[in-house]
Amino acid sequence: MKVKVQLQHLKPYQPGKPIEEVKREYGLETVIKLASNENPYGCSEKAKKAIAEELGQLAIYPDGYARALREALAAHLNVKEEQLIFGNGSDEVVQIICRAFLEKGTNTVMAAPTFPQYRHNAVIEGAEIREVPLVNGHHDLEAMLAAIDEATRVVWICSPNNPTGTYVNETALRSFLARVPKHVLVVIDEAYYEYVQADDYPETVSFLNEYENIMILRTFSKAYGLAALRIGYGIAHENIIRSIEPAREPFNTSRLAQAAALAALSDQVFIRDCAERNKQGLEQFYRFCEEQQLAYYRSEGNFILIDFGFSGDEVFQYLLKRGIIVRSGCALGFPTAVRITVGSQQQNEAIIHALTEMLKERRGHRCKETS
């Protein structure tokens, strides 16, 4: 038996180490996981209550149309119900887009490094991948525009970008969209939208009235704290949604996920509180980086990429042995950096203390070598 040739050299997604595995491997009782950009404050109590109330319905298929959630989300976003598509996480919406638009003989344009699932799914569909390097951590929109041709089907803009946390401002995005050919779908991935603080971050939902070739991705996995339930969504012109719906699997979002997302959506006080705490957490890391003279990107997400000037794997292992899980930049296109999820104040203090000790040890070792 032979699988697609595209799969033969394609590695599956490698998630961060689970807490249970680290506890077992290092004999630890307490482990802090700051690797997967999860919400350290969990989810809304309203979502927990909704899940509990839904447990008696597990033998019944979910609503394949997700009507209750669809109606509430459409009202929240001020869009038509027909402008929404739901996925098993926004990851699945990425997969649906690639399945619907990409094939051999087409190409797709994206930044590099960025969220790896754009590339992963495009490879599976046999499309050519055109990667445009970031410039100082930011999307190079002019170079991305130059990479588009008649065979281009999808352009991906991750904003805030994973793993840098940088974003595309409104002026730059409008200028870009005005020049993208109408046959090209521009996907604006806003997985971290609820965390954004920048005044010039674009409210892209309003763009849907001006540009019929854009699609916005958002998720309930990050700020809403429902990563375990896997539910995300896309927003686009209803013609786009109608055309890609056949690529969506039936019943692709569960009853629990729909109920929890619906309840979580009604608790915007929780979301605003999480966003404010995240802002404060980022400030903790900014102060640490300034004190230690470390390069970093200011982030609009719930994570920060810090360059330590030596292997990110080394930083990862140092922290892992001390019960802290982060993401090495070696797997993210930044080999001397690590990506750290912003945790609670106490979690941030714990990792900053560990990193300070690590840097002190390295600097002390270097001093001995030169003396």
mmCIF file with all atom_site columns, C-alpha atoms in Angstrom, residues 166-339:
data_model
loop_
_atom_site.group_PDB
_atom_site.id
_atom_site.type_symbol
_atom_site.label_atom_id
_atom_site.label_alt_id
_atom_site.label_comp_id
_atom_site.label_asym_id
_atom_site.label_entity_id
_atom_site.label_seq_id
_atom_site.pdbx_PDB_ins_code
_atom_site.Cartn_x
_atom_site.Cartn_y
_atom_site.Cartn_z
_atom_site.occupancy
_atom_site.B_iso_or_equiv
_atom_site.pdbx_formal_charge
_atom_site.auth_seq_id
_atom_site.auth_comp_id
_atom_site.auth_asym_id
_atom_site.auth_atom_id
_atom_site.pdbx_PDB_model_num
ATOM 1   C CA . THR A 1 166 ? 3.514   40.718 15.994 1.00 0.00 ? 166 THR A CA 1
ATOM 2   C CA . TYR A 1 167 ? 0.530   42.024 14.042 1.00 0.00 ? 167 TYR A CA 1
ATOM 3   C CA . VAL A 1 168 ? -0.441  43.722 10.780 1.00 0.00 ? 168 VAL A CA 1
ATOM 4   C CA . ASN A 1 169 ? -1.881  47.175 11.405 1.00 0.00 ? 169 ASN A CA 1
ATOM 5   C CA . GLU A 1 170 ? -4.991  48.525 9.707  1.00 0.00 ? 170 GLU A CA 1
ATOM 6   C CA . THR A 1 171 ? -3.243  50.800 7.224  1.00 0.00 ? 171 THR A CA 1
ATOM 7   C CA . ALA A 1 172 ? -0.891  48.069 6.025  1.00 0.00 ? 172 ALA A CA 1
ATOM 8   C CA . LEU A 1 173 ? -3.658  45.475 5.772  1.00 0.00 ? 173 LEU A CA 1
ATOM 9   C CA . ARG A 1 174 ? -5.992  47.755 3.814  1.00 0.00 ? 174 ARG A CA 1
ATOM 10  C CA . SER A 1 175 ? -3.213  48.658 1.395  1.00 0.00 ? 175 SER A CA 1
ATOM 11  C CA . PHE A 1 176 ? -2.449  44.970 0.891  1.00 0.00 ? 176 PHE A CA 1
ATOM 12  C CA . LEU A 1 177 ? -6.054  43.866 0.395  1.00 0.00 ? 177 LEU A CA 1
ATOM 13  C CA . ALA A 1 178 ? -6.697  46.615 -2.131 1.00 0.00 ? 178 ALA A CA 1
ATOM 14  C CA . ARG A 1 179 ? -3.995  45.139 -4.377 1.00 0.00 ? 179 ARG A CA 1
ATOM 15  C CA . VAL A 1 180 ? -4.613  41.401 -3.985 1.00 0.00 ? 180 VAL A CA 1
ATOM 16  C CA . PRO A 1 181 ? -6.256  39.921 -7.109 1.00 0.00 ? 181 PRO A CA 1
ATOM 17  C CA . LYS A 1 182 ? -9.906  39.002 -6.576 1.00 0.00 ? 182 LYS A CA 1
ATOM 18  C CA . HIS A 1 183 ? -9.314  35.342 -7.441 1.00 0.00 ? 183 HIS A CA 1
ATOM 19  C CA . VAL A 1 184 ? -7.119  34.959 -4.331 1.00 0.00 ? 184 VAL A CA 1
ATOM 20  C CA . LEU A 1 185 ? -8.577  34.196 -0.902 1.00 0.00 ? 185 LEU A CA 1
ATOM 21  C CA . VAL A 1 186 ? -6.841  36.100 1.902  1.00 0.00 ? 186 VAL A CA 1
ATOM 22  C CA . VAL A 1 187 ? -7.146  34.255 5.207  1.00 0.00 ? 187 VAL A CA 1
ATOM 23  C CA . ILE A 1 188 ? -6.589  36.455 8.278  1.00 0.00 ? 188 ILE A CA 1
ATOM 24  C CA . ASP A 1 189 ? -5.961  34.163 11.223 1.00 0.00 ? 189 ASP A CA 1
ATOM 25  C CA . GLU A 1 190 ? -6.926  35.969 14.434 1.00 0.00 ? 190 GLU A CA 1
ATOM 26  C CA . ALA A 1 191 ? -6.678  33.142 16.958 1.00 0.00 ? 191 ALA A CA 1
ATOM 27  C CA . TYR A 1 192 ? -5.433  35.623 19.582 1.00 0.00 ? 192 TYR A CA 1
ATOM 28  C CA . TYR A 1 193 ? -7.870  38.410 18.714 1.00 0.00 ? 193 TYR A CA 1
ATOM 29  C CA . GLU A 1 194 ? -9.315  38.745 22.234 1.00 0.00 ? 194 GLU A CA 1
ATOM 30  C CA . TYR A 1 195 ? -5.867  39.489 23.693 1.00 0.00 ? 195 TYR A CA 1
ATOM 31  C CA . VAL A 1 196 ? -4.948  42.321 21.309 1.00 0.00 ? 196 VAL A CA 1
ATOM 32  C CA . GLN A 1 197 ? -4.313  45.742 22.873 1.00 0.00 ? 197 GLN A CA 1
ATOM 33  C CA . ALA A 1 198 ? -2.916  47.728 19.918 1.00 0.00 ? 198 ALA A CA 1
ATOM 34  C CA . ASP A 1 199 ? -5.011  50.750 18.950 1.00 0.00 ? 199 ASP A CA 1
ATOM 35  C CA . ASP A 1 200 ? -4.301  50.314 15.230 1.00 0.00 ? 200 ASP A CA 1
ATOM 36  C CA . TYR A 1 201 ? -5.204  46.625 15.096 1.00 0.00 ? 201 TYR A CA 1
ATOM 37  C CA . PRO A 1 202 ? -7.844  46.300 12.346 1.00 0.00 ? 202 PRO A CA 1
ATOM 38  C CA . GLU A 1 203 ? -11.439 45.318 13.102 1.00 0.00 ? 203 GLU A CA 1
ATOM 39  C CA . THR A 1 204 ? -11.466 42.979 10.146 1.00 0.00 ? 204 THR A CA 1
ATOM 40  C CA . VAL A 1 205 ? -15.098 41.863 10.429 1.00 0.00 ? 205 VAL A CA 1
ATOM 41  C CA . SER A 1 206 ? -16.096 45.284 9.060  1.00 0.00 ? 206 SER A CA 1
ATOM 42  C CA . PHE A 1 207 ? -13.795 44.620 6.079  1.00 0.00 ? 207 PHE A CA 1
ATOM 43  C CA . LEU A 1 208 ? -16.197 41.917 4.888  1.00 0.00 ? 208 LEU A CA 1
ATOM 44  C CA . ASN A 1 209 ? -18.431 44.666 3.484  1.00 0.00 ? 209 ASN A CA 1
ATOM 45  C CA . GLU A 1 210 ? -15.569 45.915 1.310  1.00 0.00 ? 210 GLU A CA 1
ATOM 46  C CA . TYR A 1 211 ? -13.626 42.799 0.317  1.00 0.00 ? 211 TYR A CA 1
ATOM 47  C CA . GLU A 1 212 ? -15.397 39.637 -0.824 1.00 0.00 ? 212 GLU A CA 1
ATOM 48  C CA . ASN A 1 213 ? -12.177 37.593 -0.970 1.00 0.00 ? 213 ASN A CA 1
ATOM 49  C CA . ILE A 1 214 ? -11.222 37.530 2.718  1.00 0.00 ? 214 ILE A CA 1
ATOM 50  C CA . MET A 1 215 ? -11.861 35.024 5.469  1.00 0.00 ? 215 MET A CA 1
ATOM 51  C CA . ILE A 1 216 ? -11.234 35.601 9.183  1.00 0.00 ? 216 ILE A CA 1
ATOM 52  C CA . LEU A 1 217 ? -10.377 32.747 11.536 1.00 0.00 ? 217 LEU A CA 1
ATOM 53  C CA . ARG A 1 218 ? -11.004 32.848 15.287 1.00 0.00 ? 218 ARG A CA 1
ATOM 54  C CA . THR A 1 219 ? -11.221 30.263 18.034 1.00 0.00 ? 219 THR A CA 1
ATOM 55  C CA . PHE A 1 220 ? -12.621 29.406 21.440 1.00 0.00 ? 220 PHE A CA 1
ATOM 56  C CA . SER A 1 221 ? -9.350  27.634 22.364 1.00 0.00 ? 221 SER A CA 1
ATOM 57  C CA . LYS A 1 222 ? -7.286  30.607 23.527 1.00 0.00 ? 222 LYS A CA 1
ATOM 58  C CA . ALA A 1 223 ? -8.875  33.439 25.541 1.00 0.00 ? 223 ALA A CA 1
ATOM 59  C CA . TYR A 1 224 ? -12.126 31.493 25.989 1.00 0.00 ? 224 TYR A CA 1
ATOM 60  C CA . GLY A 1 225 ? -10.156 28.619 27.555 1.00 0.00 ? 225 GLY A CA 1
ATOM 61  C CA . LEU A 1 226 ? -11.917 25.775 25.710 1.00 0.00 ? 226 LEU A CA 1
ATOM 62  C CA . ALA A 1 227 ? -8.885  24.204 24.016 1.00 0.00 ? 227 ALA A CA 1
ATOM 63  C CA . ALA A 1 228 ? -9.853  20.677 25.121 1.00 0.00 ? 228 ALA A CA 1
ATOM 64  C CA . LEU A 1 229 ? -13.222 20.903 23.361 1.00 0.00 ? 229 LEU A CA 1
ATOM 65  C CA . ARG A 1 230 ? -11.780 21.935 19.969 1.00 0.00 ? 230 ARG A CA 1
ATOM 66  C CA . ILE A 1 231 ? -14.067 24.549 18.486 1.00 0.00 ? 231 ILE A CA 1
ATOM 67  C CA . GLY A 1 232 ? -13.176 27.442 16.202 1.00 0.00 ? 232 GLY A CA 1
ATOM 68  C CA . TYR A 1 233 ? -14.771 29.257 13.315 1.00 0.00 ? 233 TYR A CA 1
ATOM 69  C CA . GLY A 1 234 ? -14.343 31.183 10.096 1.00 0.00 ? 234 GLY A CA 1
ATOM 70  C CA . ILE A 1 235 ? -16.129 34.370 9.000  1.00 0.00 ? 235 ILE A CA 1
ATOM 71  C CA . ALA A 1 236 ? -16.447 35.252 5.320  1.00 0.00 ? 236 ALA A CA 1
ATOM 72  C CA . HIS A 1 237 ? -18.806 36.352 2.575  1.00 0.00 ? 237 HIS A CA 1
ATOM 73  C CA . GLU A 1 238 ? -21.699 33.911 2.408  1.00 0.00 ? 238 GLU A CA 1
ATOM 74  C CA . ASN A 1 239 ? -20.717 32.806 -1.112 1.00 0.00 ? 239 ASN A CA 1
ATOM 75  C CA . ILE A 1 240 ? -17.336 31.618 0.174  1.00 0.00 ? 240 ILE A CA 1
ATOM 76  C CA . ILE A 1 241 ? -18.900 29.781 3.109  1.00 0.00 ? 241 ILE A CA 1
ATOM 77  C CA . ARG A 1 242 ? -21.427 28.104 0.820  1.00 0.00 ? 242 ARG A CA 1
ATOM 78  C CA . SER A 1 243 ? -18.702 26.979 -1.572 1.00 0.00 ? 243 SER A CA 1
ATOM 79  C CA . ILE A 1 244 ? -16.468 25.375 1.078  1.00 0.00 ? 244 ILE A CA 1
ATOM 80  C CA . GLU A 1 245 ? -19.169 23.798 3.281  1.00 0.00 ? 245 GLU A CA 1
ATOM 81  C CA . PRO A 1 246 ? -19.088 20.504 1.320  1.00 0.00 ? 246 PRO A CA 1
ATOM 82  C CA . ALA A 1 247 ? -15.473 20.043 2.512  1.00 0.00 ? 247 ALA A CA 1
ATOM 83  C CA . ARG A 1 248 ? -16.589 20.140 6.151  1.00 0.00 ? 248 ARG A CA 1
ATOM 84  C CA . GLU A 1 249 ? -17.170 16.800 7.868  1.00 0.00 ? 249 GLU A CA 1
ATOM 85  C CA . PRO A 1 250 ? -20.693 16.221 9.268  1.00 0.00 ? 250 PRO A CA 1
ATOM 86  C CA . PHE A 1 251 ? -21.115 16.708 13.036 1.00 0.00 ? 251 PHE A CA 1
ATOM 87  C CA . ASN A 1 252 ? -17.571 18.091 13.245 1.00 0.00 ? 252 ASN A CA 1
ATOM 88  C CA . THR A 1 253 ? -18.178 20.013 16.483 1.00 0.00 ? 253 THR A CA 1
ATOM 89  C CA . SER A 1 254 ? -19.490 18.184 19.543 1.00 0.00 ? 254 SER A CA 1
ATOM 90  C CA . ARG A 1 255 ? -22.543 18.909 21.682 1.00 0.00 ? 255 ARG A CA 1
ATOM 91  C CA . LEU A 1 256 ? -20.283 19.771 24.612 1.00 0.00 ? 256 LEU A CA 1
ATOM 92  C CA . ALA A 1 257 ? -18.185 22.149 22.524 1.00 0.00 ? 257 ALA A CA 1
ATOM 93  C CA . GLN A 1 258 ? -21.194 23.964 21.097 1.00 0.00 ? 258 GLN A CA 1
ATOM 94  C CA . ALA A 1 259 ? -22.863 24.335 24.502 1.00 0.00 ? 259 ALA A CA 1
ATOM 95  C CA . ALA A 1 260 ? -19.663 25.506 26.194 1.00 0.00 ? 260 ALA A CA 1
ATOM 96  C CA . ALA A 1 261 ? -18.842 27.994 23.423 1.00 0.00 ? 261 ALA A CA 1
ATOM 97  C CA . LEU A 1 262 ? -22.363 29.419 23.517 1.00 0.00 ? 262 LEU A CA 1
ATOM 98  C CA . ALA A 1 263 ? -22.148 29.950 27.273 1.00 0.00 ? 263 ALA A CA 1
ATOM 99  C CA . ALA A 1 264 ? -18.584 31.284 27.122 1.00 0.00 ? 264 ALA A CA 1
ATOM 100 C CA . LEU A 1 265 ? -19.599 33.820 24.485 1.00 0.00 ? 265 LEU A CA 1
ATOM 101 C CA . SER A 1 266 ? -22.100 35.310 26.932 1.00 0.00 ? 266 SER A CA 1
ATOM 102 C CA . ASP A 1 267 ? -19.385 35.969 29.529 1.00 0.00 ? 267 ASP A CA 1
ATOM 103 C CA . GLN A 1 268 ? -17.376 38.811 28.022 1.00 0.00 ? 268 GLN A CA 1
ATOM 104 C CA . VAL A 1 269 ? -16.473 40.049 31.522 1.00 0.00 ? 269 VAL A CA 1
ATOM 105 C CA . PHE A 1 270 ? -14.333 36.912 31.868 1.00 0.00 ? 270 PHE A CA 1
ATOM 106 C CA . ILE A 1 271 ? -12.668 37.590 28.503 1.00 0.00 ? 271 ILE A CA 1
ATOM 107 C CA . ARG A 1 272 ? -11.854 41.202 29.367 1.00 0.00 ? 272 ARG A CA 1
ATOM 108 C CA . ASP A 1 273 ? -10.417 40.132 32.725 1.00 0.00 ? 273 ASP A CA 1
ATOM 109 C CA . CYS A 1 274 ? -8.191  37.524 31.066 1.00 0.00 ? 274 CYS A CA 1
ATOM 110 C CA . ALA A 1 275 ? -6.999  40.071 28.511 1.00 0.00 ? 275 ALA A CA 1
ATOM 111 C CA . GLU A 1 276 ? -6.087  42.564 31.250 1.00 0.00 ? 276 GLU A CA 1
ATOM 112 C CA . ARG A 1 277 ? -4.213  39.941 33.273 1.00 0.00 ? 277 ARG A CA 1
ATOM 113 C CA . ASN A 1 278 ? -2.394  38.860 30.106 1.00 0.00 ? 278 ASN A CA 1
ATOM 114 C CA . LYS A 1 279 ? -1.326  42.447 29.492 1.00 0.00 ? 279 LYS A CA 1
ATOM 115 C CA . GLN A 1 280 ? 0.095   42.630 33.000 1.00 0.00 ? 280 GLN A CA 1
ATOM 116 C CA . GLY A 1 281 ? 1.863   39.301 32.488 1.00 0.00 ? 281 GLY A CA 1
ATOM 117 C CA . LEU A 1 282 ? 3.502   40.499 29.300 1.00 0.00 ? 282 LEU A CA 1
ATOM 118 C CA . GLU A 1 283 ? 4.818   43.514 31.199 1.00 0.00 ? 283 GLU A CA 1
ATOM 119 C CA . GLN A 1 284 ? 6.496   41.108 33.659 1.00 0.00 ? 284 GLN A CA 1
ATOM 120 C CA . PHE A 1 285 ? 8.345   39.478 30.772 1.00 0.00 ? 285 PHE A CA 1
ATOM 121 C CA . TYR A 1 286 ? 9.217   42.798 29.124 1.00 0.00 ? 286 TYR A CA 1
ATOM 122 C CA . ARG A 1 287 ? 10.837  43.997 32.363 1.00 0.00 ? 287 ARG A CA 1
ATOM 123 C CA . PHE A 1 288 ? 12.779  40.732 32.648 1.00 0.00 ? 288 PHE A CA 1
ATOM 124 C CA . CYS A 1 289 ? 14.050  41.009 29.070 1.00 0.00 ? 289 CYS A CA 1
ATOM 125 C CA . GLU A 1 290 ? 15.109  44.623 29.544 1.00 0.00 ? 290 GLU A CA 1
ATOM 126 C CA . GLU A 1 291 ? 16.921  43.816 32.787 1.00 0.00 ? 291 GLU A CA 1
ATOM 127 C CA . GLN A 1 292 ? 18.713  40.859 31.209 1.00 0.00 ? 292 GLN A CA 1
ATOM 128 C CA . GLN A 1 293 ? 19.330  42.649 27.884 1.00 0.00 ? 293 GLN A CA 1
ATOM 129 C CA . LEU A 1 294 ? 17.520  39.971 25.885 1.00 0.00 ? 294 LEU A CA 1
ATOM 130 C CA . ALA A 1 295 ? 15.981  40.541 22.466 1.00 0.00 ? 295 ALA A CA 1
ATOM 131 C CA . TYR A 1 296 ? 12.235  39.950 22.206 1.00 0.00 ? 296 TYR A CA 1
ATOM 132 C CA . TYR A 1 297 ? 9.165   40.915 20.228 1.00 0.00 ? 297 TYR A CA 1
ATOM 133 C CA . ARG A 1 298 ? 6.377   42.896 21.840 1.00 0.00 ? 298 ARG A CA 1
ATOM 134 C CA . SER A 1 299 ? 3.395   40.595 21.612 1.00 0.00 ? 299 SER A CA 1
ATOM 135 C CA . GLU A 1 300 ? -0.302  41.055 20.974 1.00 0.00 ? 300 GLU A CA 1
ATOM 136 C CA . GLY A 1 301 ? -0.970  37.417 21.873 1.00 0.00 ? 301 GLY A CA 1
ATOM 137 C CA . ASN A 1 302 ? -0.784  35.484 25.122 1.00 0.00 ? 302 ASN A CA 1
ATOM 138 C CA . PHE A 1 303 ? 2.819   34.445 24.552 1.00 0.00 ? 303 PHE A CA 1
ATOM 139 C CA . ILE A 1 304 ? 6.239   35.995 24.063 1.00 0.00 ? 304 ILE A CA 1
ATOM 140 C CA . LEU A 1 305 ? 9.215   34.939 21.934 1.00 0.00 ? 305 LEU A CA 1
ATOM 141 C CA . ILE A 1 306 ? 12.517  35.648 23.697 1.00 0.00 ? 306 ILE A CA 1
ATOM 142 C CA . ASP A 1 307 ? 15.945  35.290 22.071 1.00 0.00 ? 307 ASP A CA 1
ATOM 143 C CA . PHE A 1 308 ? 18.543  33.999 24.548 1.00 0.00 ? 308 PHE A CA 1
ATOM 144 C CA . GLY A 1 309 ? 21.423  33.939 22.084 1.00 0.00 ? 309 GLY A CA 1
ATOM 145 C CA . PHE A 1 310 ? 22.005  30.197 22.437 1.00 0.00 ? 310 PHE A CA 1
ATOM 146 C CA . SER A 1 311 ? 20.059  27.052 21.608 1.00 0.00 ? 311 SER A CA 1
ATOM 147 C CA . GLY A 1 312 ? 16.385  27.197 22.500 1.00 0.00 ? 312 GLY A CA 1
ATOM 148 C CA . ASP A 1 313 ? 16.568  23.453 23.133 1.00 0.00 ? 313 ASP A CA 1
ATOM 149 C CA . GLU A 1 314 ? 19.076  24.139 25.916 1.00 0.00 ? 314 GLU A CA 1
ATOM 150 C CA . VAL A 1 315 ? 16.702  26.621 27.557 1.00 0.00 ? 315 VAL A CA 1
ATOM 151 C CA . PHE A 1 316 ? 13.834  24.167 27.108 1.00 0.00 ? 316 PHE A CA 1
ATOM 152 C CA . GLN A 1 317 ? 15.732  21.330 28.816 1.00 0.00 ? 317 GLN A CA 1
ATOM 153 C CA . TYR A 1 318 ? 16.930  23.532 31.683 1.00 0.00 ? 318 TYR A CA 1
ATOM 154 C CA . LEU A 1 319 ? 13.370  24.565 32.472 1.00 0.00 ? 319 LEU A CA 1
ATOM 155 C CA . LEU A 1 320 ? 11.923  21.107 31.906 1.00 0.00 ? 320 LEU A CA 1
ATOM 156 C CA . LYS A 1 321 ? 14.116  19.599 34.612 1.00 0.00 ? 321 LYS A CA 1
ATOM 157 C CA . ARG A 1 322 ? 12.697  22.235 36.953 1.00 0.00 ? 322 ARG A CA 1
ATOM 158 C CA . GLY A 1 323 ? 9.098   21.460 36.105 1.00 0.00 ? 323 GLY A CA 1
ATOM 159 C CA . ILE A 1 324 ? 8.415   24.229 33.592 1.00 0.00 ? 324 ILE A CA 1
ATOM 160 C CA . ILE A 1 325 ? 7.347   23.401 30.042 1.00 0.00 ? 325 ILE A CA 1
ATOM 161 C CA . VAL A 1 326 ? 7.920   25.975 27.288 1.00 0.00 ? 326 VAL A CA 1
ATOM 162 C CA . ARG A 1 327 ? 8.296   25.747 23.505 1.00 0.00 ? 327 ARG A CA 1
ATOM 163 C CA . SER A 1 328 ? 11.781  25.687 22.019 1.00 0.00 ? 328 SER A CA 1
ATOM 164 C CA . GLY A 1 329 ? 12.253  28.051 19.122 1.00 0.00 ? 329 GLY A CA 1
ATOM 165 C CA . CYS A 1 330 ? 14.240  25.367 17.295 1.00 0.00 ? 330 CYS A CA 1
ATOM 166 C CA . ALA A 1 331 ? 10.950  23.887 16.098 1.00 0.00 ? 331 ALA A CA 1
ATOM 167 C CA . LEU A 1 332 ? 9.480   27.312 15.315 1.00 0.00 ? 332 LEU A CA 1
ATOM 168 C CA . GLY A 1 333 ? 12.110  28.794 13.038 1.00 0.00 ? 333 GLY A CA 1
ATOM 169 C CA . PHE A 1 334 ? 13.922  30.725 15.792 1.00 0.00 ? 334 PHE A CA 1
ATOM 170 C CA . PRO A 1 335 ? 16.681  28.351 16.970 1.00 0.00 ? 335 PRO A CA 1
ATOM 171 C CA . THR A 1 336 ? 18.100  30.638 19.687 1.00 0.00 ? 336 THR A CA 1
ATOM 172 C CA . ALA A 1 337 ? 14.733  31.568 21.173 1.00 0.00 ? 337 ALA A CA 1
ATOM 173 C CA . VAL A 1 338 ? 11.905  30.082 23.211 1.00 0.00 ? 338 VAL A CA 1
ATOM 174 C CA . ARG A 1 339 ? 8.204   30.863 23.092 1.00 0.00 ? 339 ARG A CA 1
#
